[in-house]
Amino acid sequence: GDSKGMGDLKVFGLWRFFQESATTSHAGLLFGISVPTGKDDDTEAEGEPFEQEFQPGSGSWDPFLGVAYTRGFGRVGLDASVAYTLVNEGSQDTDLGDYLAYNAGLAYALTPDAPLRWNAVLELNGLWRDKQEIGSETLANSGGSWLELTPGITLSSTKWTAFANVGLPIVNEPNGDQDEHDIRFLLGFRVRR
């Protein structure tokens, strides 16, 4: 079978509580929620539903909270963030496991004074995930720790940013018997107010 479809919608917010113009430093509180908008009842060729972890959507409302820090050094920018997501029970009585995401990155302005700014980016992206629970059963072959080296590029205006990157696994430590993570591609678009 083949599981396809749009995943859950993530709504992000950022409240900047610190800003220093002299060092172009910013710190902020990240917050938001994953909304269960994705399909969560996809079935295999035989008609049986895919396990919840293989569905496009989770069926659960999952809030998250974290902090982010940015500092500029001329054409170079340093960014770091850490966020914890509280995953709730969703479809099929499944809790996919809370997770902690942590990131650090450097960006180099290729066209710093242009109306459309190009930046080369190099990041470290880490993830720790708790084990899954189905009903009252904890799955031993779930959760773990991963770390990726992620080169990429961004294109920004004063109102929006588009980005593309590729995640290359450095640490692959899943709990129990699981497939290891492979190369990850990410495309995105952000709008600023």
PDB file of C-alpha atoms in Angstrom:
ATOM      1  CA  GLY A   1       0.000   0.000   0.000  1.00  0.00           C
ATOM      2  CA  ASP A   2       0.881   3.654  -0.164  1.00  0.00           C
ATOM      3  CA  SER A   3       0.045   6.337   2.393  1.00  0.00           C
ATOM      4  CA  LYS A   4      -0.357   9.778   0.805  1.00  0.00           C
ATOM      5  CA  GLY A   5      -1.875  13.120   1.678  1.00  0.00           C
ATOM      6  CA  MET A   6      -1.409  16.437   3.406  1.00  0.00           C
ATOM      7  CA  GLY A   7      -0.052  16.310   6.934  1.00  0.00           C
ATOM      8  CA  ASP A   8      -1.134  18.285   9.971  1.00  0.00           C
ATOM      9  CA  LEU A   9      -0.999  22.090   9.981  1.00  0.00           C
ATOM     10  CA  LYS A  10       1.525  23.692  12.355  1.00  0.00           C
ATOM     11  CA  VAL A  11       0.734  27.204  13.550  1.00  0.00           C
ATOM     12  CA  PHE A  12       3.785  29.087  14.899  1.00  0.00           C
ATOM     13  CA  GLY A  13       4.121  32.274  16.893  1.00  0.00           C
ATOM     14  CA  LEU A  14       7.148  34.218  18.105  1.00  0.00           C
ATOM     15  CA  TRP A  15       7.183  36.824  20.874  1.00  0.00           C
ATOM     16  CA  ARG A  16      10.455  38.771  20.834  1.00  0.00           C
ATOM     17  CA  PHE A  17      11.310  39.692  24.438  1.00  0.00           C
ATOM     18  CA  PHE A  18      14.873  40.954  23.829  1.00  0.00           C
ATOM     19  CA  GLN A  19      16.396  43.102  21.101  1.00  0.00           C
ATOM     20  CA  GLU A  20      19.753  44.880  21.024  1.00  0.00           C
ATOM     21  CA  SER A  21      20.539  46.987  17.969  1.00  0.00           C
ATOM     22  CA  ALA A  22      24.288  47.352  18.633  1.00  0.00           C
ATOM     23  CA  THR A  23      24.904  43.596  18.299  1.00  0.00           C
ATOM     24  CA  THR A  24      21.793  42.816  16.216  1.00  0.00           C
ATOM     25  CA  SER A  25      20.820  40.320  18.915  1.00  0.00           C
ATOM     26  CA  HIS A  26      17.277  39.035  19.340  1.00  0.00           C
ATOM     27  CA  ALA A  27      15.722  36.496  21.702  1.00  0.00           C
ATOM     28  CA  GLY A  28      12.181  35.230  21.559  1.00  0.00           C
ATOM     29  CA  LEU A  29       9.654  32.771  22.866  1.00  0.00           C
ATOM     30  CA  LEU A  30       8.432  30.227  20.299  1.00  0.00           C
ATOM     31  CA  PHE A  31       4.943  28.822  20.725  1.00  0.00           C
ATOM     32  CA  GLY A  32       2.256  27.137  18.701  1.00  0.00           C
ATOM     33  CA  ILE A  33       0.260  24.036  18.046  1.00  0.00           C
ATOM     34  CA  SER A  34       0.031  21.214  15.544  1.00  0.00           C
ATOM     35  CA  VAL A  35      -3.590  21.056  14.364  1.00  0.00           C
ATOM     36  CA  PRO A  36      -4.987  17.654  13.250  1.00  0.00           C
ATOM     37  CA  THR A  37      -5.867  18.671   9.696  1.00  0.00           C
ATOM     38  CA  GLY A  38      -4.079  15.769   7.977  1.00  0.00           C
ATOM     39  CA  LYS A  39      -5.596  12.552   6.715  1.00  0.00           C
ATOM     40  CA  ASP A  40      -5.408   9.879   9.441  1.00  0.00           C
ATOM     41  CA  ASP A  41      -7.406   6.967   7.989  1.00  0.00           C
ATOM     42  CA  ASP A  42      -5.346   5.864   4.960  1.00  0.00           C
ATOM     43  CA  THR A  43      -5.548   2.106   4.301  1.00  0.00           C
ATOM     44  CA  GLU A  44      -3.266  -0.553   2.860  1.00  0.00           C
ATOM     45  CA  ALA A  45      -4.144  -2.338  -0.399  1.00  0.00           C
ATOM     46  CA  GLU A  46      -5.967  -5.028   1.647  1.00  0.00           C
ATOM     47  CA  GLY A  47      -8.171  -2.383   3.322  1.00  0.00           C
ATOM     48  CA  GLU A  48      -6.505  -2.399   6.762  1.00  0.00           C
ATOM     49  CA  PRO A  49      -5.563   1.042   8.126  1.00  0.00           C
ATOM     50  CA  PHE A  50      -1.886   1.970   8.182  1.00  0.00           C
ATOM     51  CA  GLU A  51      -0.432   2.215  11.685  1.00  0.00           C
ATOM     52  CA  GLN A  52      -0.803   5.762  13.021  1.00  0.00           C
ATOM     53  CA  GLU A  53       2.911   6.616  12.648  1.00  0.00           C
ATOM     54  CA  PHE A  54       2.591   6.026   8.868  1.00  0.00           C
ATOM     55  CA  GLN A  55      -0.503   8.194   8.389  1.00  0.00           C
ATOM     56  CA  PRO A  56      -0.070  11.695   6.903  1.00  0.00           C
ATOM     57  CA  GLY A  57      -1.938  13.202   9.901  1.00  0.00           C
ATOM     58  CA  SER A  58      -1.809  12.377  13.617  1.00  0.00           C
ATOM     59  CA  GLY A  59      -5.349  13.126  14.770  1.00  0.00           C
ATOM     60  CA  SER A  60      -3.987  14.967  17.838  1.00  0.00           C
ATOM     61  CA  TRP A  61      -3.632  18.582  18.996  1.00  0.00           C
ATOM     62  CA  ASP A  62       0.040  19.000  19.981  1.00  0.00           C
ATOM     63  CA  PRO A  63       1.195  22.268  21.609  1.00  0.00           C
ATOM     64  CA  PHE A  64       4.850  23.315  21.639  1.00  0.00           C
ATOM     65  CA  LEU A  65       6.964  25.889  23.475  1.00  0.00           C
ATOM     66  CA  GLY A  66      10.586  26.967  23.100  1.00  0.00           C
ATOM     67  CA  VAL A  67      13.126  29.767  22.862  1.00  0.00           C
ATOM     68  CA  ALA A  68      15.153  31.174  19.971  1.00  0.00           C
ATOM     69  CA  TYR A  69      18.240  33.415  19.823  1.00  0.00           C
ATOM     70  CA  THR A  70      19.801  35.293  16.891  1.00  0.00           C
ATOM     71  CA  ARG A  71      22.935  37.434  16.664  1.00  0.00           C
ATOM     72  CA  GLY A  72      24.557  39.103  13.694  1.00  0.00           C
ATOM     73  CA  PHE A  73      28.276  39.539  13.032  1.00  0.00           C
ATOM     74  CA  GLY A  74      28.388  41.601   9.848  1.00  0.00           C
ATOM     75  CA  ARG A  75      27.504  39.268   6.968  1.00  0.00           C
ATOM     76  CA  VAL A  76      27.355  36.252   9.298  1.00  0.00           C
ATOM     77  CA  GLY A  77      24.352  35.393  11.456  1.00  0.00           C
ATOM     78  CA  LEU A  78      24.117  32.892  14.317  1.00  0.00           C
ATOM     79  CA  ASP A  79      20.761  31.303  15.156  1.00  0.00           C
ATOM     80  CA  ALA A  80      19.842  28.781  17.846  1.00  0.00           C
ATOM     81  CA  SER A  81      16.576  27.362  19.131  1.00  0.00           C
ATOM     82  CA  VAL A  82      15.158  24.649  21.337  1.00  0.00           C
ATOM     83  CA  ALA A  83      11.485  23.624  21.509  1.00  0.00           C
ATOM     84  CA  TYR A  84       9.510  20.916  23.304  1.00  0.00           C
ATOM     85  CA  THR A  85       6.325  19.452  21.797  1.00  0.00           C
ATOM     86  CA  LEU A  86       3.746  17.774  24.032  1.00  0.00           C
ATOM     87  CA  VAL A  87       2.170  15.091  21.851  1.00  0.00           C
ATOM     88  CA  ASN A  88      -1.337  13.983  22.813  1.00  0.00           C
ATOM     89  CA  GLU A  89      -3.287  10.870  21.979  1.00  0.00           C
ATOM     90  CA  GLY A  90      -4.630  10.974  18.443  1.00  0.00           C
ATOM     91  CA  SER A  91      -6.152   8.501  15.999  1.00  0.00           C
ATOM     92  CA  GLN A  92      -6.116   4.772  16.750  1.00  0.00           C
ATOM     93  CA  ASP A  93      -5.584   5.515  20.503  1.00  0.00           C
ATOM     94  CA  THR A  94      -1.964   6.371  19.620  1.00  0.00           C
ATOM     95  CA  ASP A  95       0.395   8.850  21.307  1.00  0.00           C
ATOM     96  CA  LEU A  96       3.328   9.270  18.897  1.00  0.00           C
ATOM     97  CA  GLY A  97       5.656  10.502  21.697  1.00  0.00           C
ATOM     98  CA  ASP A  98       6.704  13.931  22.941  1.00  0.00           C
ATOM     99  CA  TYR A  99       9.803  15.388  21.307  1.00  0.00           C
ATOM    100  CA  LEU A 100      12.555  17.932  21.857  1.00  0.00           C
ATOM    101  CA  ALA A 101      13.992  19.684  18.794  1.00  0.00           C
ATOM    102  CA  TYR A 102      17.239  21.680  19.054  1.00  0.00           C
ATOM    103  CA  ASN A 103      18.965  23.609  16.296  1.00  0.00           C
ATOM    104  CA  ALA A 104      21.991  25.838  15.717  1.00  0.00           C
ATOM    105  CA  GLY A 105      22.932  27.483  12.450  1.00  0.00           C
ATOM    106  CA  LEU A 106      25.192  29.923  10.670  1.00  0.00           C
ATOM    107  CA  ALA A 107      24.063  32.026   7.723  1.00  0.00           C
ATOM    108  CA  TYR A 108      26.282  33.984   5.357  1.00  0.00           C
ATOM    109  CA  ALA A 109      24.758  36.890   3.392  1.00  0.00           C
ATOM    110  CA  LEU A 110      25.657  36.416  -0.272  1.00  0.00           C
ATOM    111  CA  THR A 111      23.790  39.580  -1.360  1.00  0.00           C
ATOM    112  CA  PRO A 112      23.477  41.674   1.835  1.00  0.00           C
ATOM    113  CA  ASP A 113      22.359  44.978   0.272  1.00  0.00           C
ATOM    114  CA  ALA A 114      20.056  43.691  -2.478  1.00  0.00           C
ATOM    115  CA  PRO A 115      16.243  43.982  -2.239  1.00  0.00           C
ATOM    116  CA  LEU A 116      16.100  40.178  -2.490  1.00  0.00           C
ATOM    117  CA  ARG A 117      18.753  38.734  -0.176  1.00  0.00           C
ATOM    118  CA  TRP A 118      20.374  35.323  -0.748  1.00  0.00           C
ATOM    119  CA  ASN A 119      21.966  33.543   2.223  1.00  0.00           C
ATOM    120  CA  ALA A 120      24.008  30.344   2.389  1.00  0.00           C
ATOM    121  CA  VAL A 121      23.113  28.390   5.531  1.00  0.00           C
ATOM    122  CA  LEU A 122      24.749  25.573   7.530  1.00  0.00           C
ATOM    123  CA  GLU A 123      22.832  24.066  10.461  1.00  0.00           C
ATOM    124  CA  LEU A 124      22.922  21.299  13.039  1.00  0.00           C
ATOM    125  CA  ASN A 125      19.418  19.941  13.676  1.00  0.00           C
ATOM    126  CA  GLY A 126      18.777  17.544  16.546  1.00  0.00           C
ATOM    127  CA  LEU A 127      15.736  15.610  17.691  1.00  0.00           C
ATOM    128  CA  TRP A 128      14.970  13.448  20.722  1.00  0.00           C
ATOM    129  CA  ARG A 129      11.648  11.596  20.631  1.00  0.00           C
ATOM    130  CA  ASP A 130       9.918   9.664  23.405  1.00  0.00           C
ATOM    131  CA  LYS A 131       8.531   6.174  22.793  1.00  0.00           C
ATOM    132  CA  GLN A 132       5.084   5.749  21.279  1.00  0.00           C
ATOM    133  CA  GLU A 133       2.102   4.453  23.215  1.00  0.00           C
ATOM    134  CA  ILE A 134      -0.895   2.621  21.775  1.00  0.00           C
ATOM    135  CA  GLY A 135      -3.580   2.468  24.416  1.00  0.00           C
ATOM    136  CA  SER A 136      -1.693   1.411  27.552  1.00  0.00           C
ATOM    137  CA  GLU A 137       1.168  -0.320  25.674  1.00  0.00           C
ATOM    138  CA  THR A 138       4.572   1.395  25.225  1.00  0.00           C
ATOM    139  CA  LEU A 139       6.335   0.416  22.007  1.00  0.00           C
ATOM    140  CA  ALA A 140       9.995  -0.515  22.608  1.00  0.00           C
ATOM    141  CA  ASN A 141      10.851  -0.039  18.923  1.00  0.00           C
ATOM    142  CA  SER A 142      10.005   3.666  18.809  1.00  0.00           C
ATOM    143  CA  GLY A 143      11.575   7.005  19.687  1.00  0.00           C
ATOM    144  CA  GLY A 144      15.283   7.762  19.822  1.00  0.00           C
ATOM    145  CA  SER A 145      17.845  10.485  19.075  1.00  0.00           C
ATOM    146  CA  TRP A 146      18.972  11.956  15.765  1.00  0.00           C
ATOM    147  CA  LEU A 147      21.311  14.737  14.629  1.00  0.00           C
ATOM    148  CA  GLU A 148      21.698  16.110  11.098  1.00  0.00           C
ATOM    149  CA  LEU A 149      24.111  18.442   9.320  1.00  0.00           C
ATOM    150  CA  THR A 150      21.937  20.629   7.112  1.00  0.00           C
ATOM    151  CA  PRO A 151      23.294  22.878   4.336  1.00  0.00           C
ATOM    152  CA  GLY A 152      20.811  25.118   2.570  1.00  0.00           C
ATOM    153  CA  ILE A 153      19.927  28.418   0.937  1.00  0.00           C
ATOM    154  CA  THR A 154      17.392  31.169   1.715  1.00  0.00           C
ATOM    155  CA  LEU A 155      15.879  33.965  -0.347  1.00  0.00           C
ATOM    156  CA  SER A 156      14.362  36.868   1.650  1.00  0.00           C
ATOM    157  CA  SER A 157      12.533  40.135   1.141  1.00  0.00           C
ATOM    158  CA  THR A 158      11.261  42.458   3.878  1.00  0.00           C
ATOM    159  CA  LYS A 159       7.962  40.513   4.043  1.00  0.00           C
ATOM    160  CA  TRP A 160       8.807  36.861   3.339  1.00  0.00           C
ATOM    161  CA  THR A 161      11.511  34.180   3.296  1.00  0.00           C
ATOM    162  CA  ALA A 162      11.729  31.058   1.117  1.00  0.00           C
ATOM    163  CA  PHE A 163      14.201  28.289   1.935  1.00  0.00           C
ATOM    164  CA  ALA A 164      15.503  24.924   0.762  1.00  0.00           C
ATOM    165  CA  ASN A 165      17.859  22.555   2.591  1.00  0.00           C
ATOM    166  CA  VAL A 166      19.011  18.966   2.811  1.00  0.00           C
ATOM    167  CA  GLY A 167      19.561  17.101   6.098  1.00  0.00           C
ATOM    168  CA  LEU A 168      22.471  14.659   6.200  1.00  0.00           C
ATOM    169  CA  PRO A 169      22.396  12.210   9.159  1.00  0.00           C
ATOM    170  CA  ILE A 170      25.303  12.372  11.638  1.00  0.00           C
ATOM    171  CA  VAL A 171      23.737  10.569  14.634  1.00  0.00           C
ATOM    172  CA  ASN A 172      21.147   7.835  14.049  1.00  0.00           C
ATOM    173  CA  GLU A 173      20.150   6.241  17.377  1.00  0.00           C
ATOM    174  CA  PRO A 174      16.602   4.904  17.166  1.00  0.00           C
ATOM    175  CA  ASN A 175      15.323   2.832  20.106  1.00  0.00           C
ATOM    176  CA  GLY A 176      15.060  -0.888  19.364  1.00  0.00           C
ATOM    177  CA  ASP A 177      14.552  -2.248  15.856  1.00  0.00           C
ATOM    178  CA  GLN A 178      13.678   0.667  13.541  1.00  0.00           C
ATOM    179  CA  ASP A 179      14.756   1.985  10.178  1.00  0.00           C
ATOM    180  CA  GLU A 180      17.459   4.637  10.463  1.00  0.00           C
ATOM    181  CA  HIS A 181      16.811   8.132   9.125  1.00  0.00           C
ATOM    182  CA  ASP A 182      18.008   8.871   5.622  1.00  0.00           C
ATOM    183  CA  ILE A 183      18.613  12.122   3.756  1.00  0.00           C
ATOM    184  CA  ARG A 184      15.833  14.704   4.333  1.00  0.00           C
ATOM    185  CA  PHE A 185      14.829  17.496   1.935  1.00  0.00           C
ATOM    186  CA  LEU A 186      12.876  20.533   3.146  1.00  0.00           C
ATOM    187  CA  LEU A 187      11.304  23.435   1.255  1.00  0.00           C
ATOM    188  CA  GLY A 188       9.519  26.223   3.091  1.00  0.00           C
ATOM    189  CA  PHE A 189       8.022  29.682   3.004  1.00  0.00           C
ATOM    190  CA  ARG A 190       7.510  32.158   5.900  1.00  0.00           C
ATOM    191  CA  VAL A 191       5.623  35.445   5.967  1.00  0.00           C
ATOM    192  CA  ARG A 192       6.533  38.251   8.400  1.00  0.00           C
ATOM    193  CA  ARG A 193       4.237  40.937   9.716  1.00  0.00           C
TER     194      ARG A 193
END
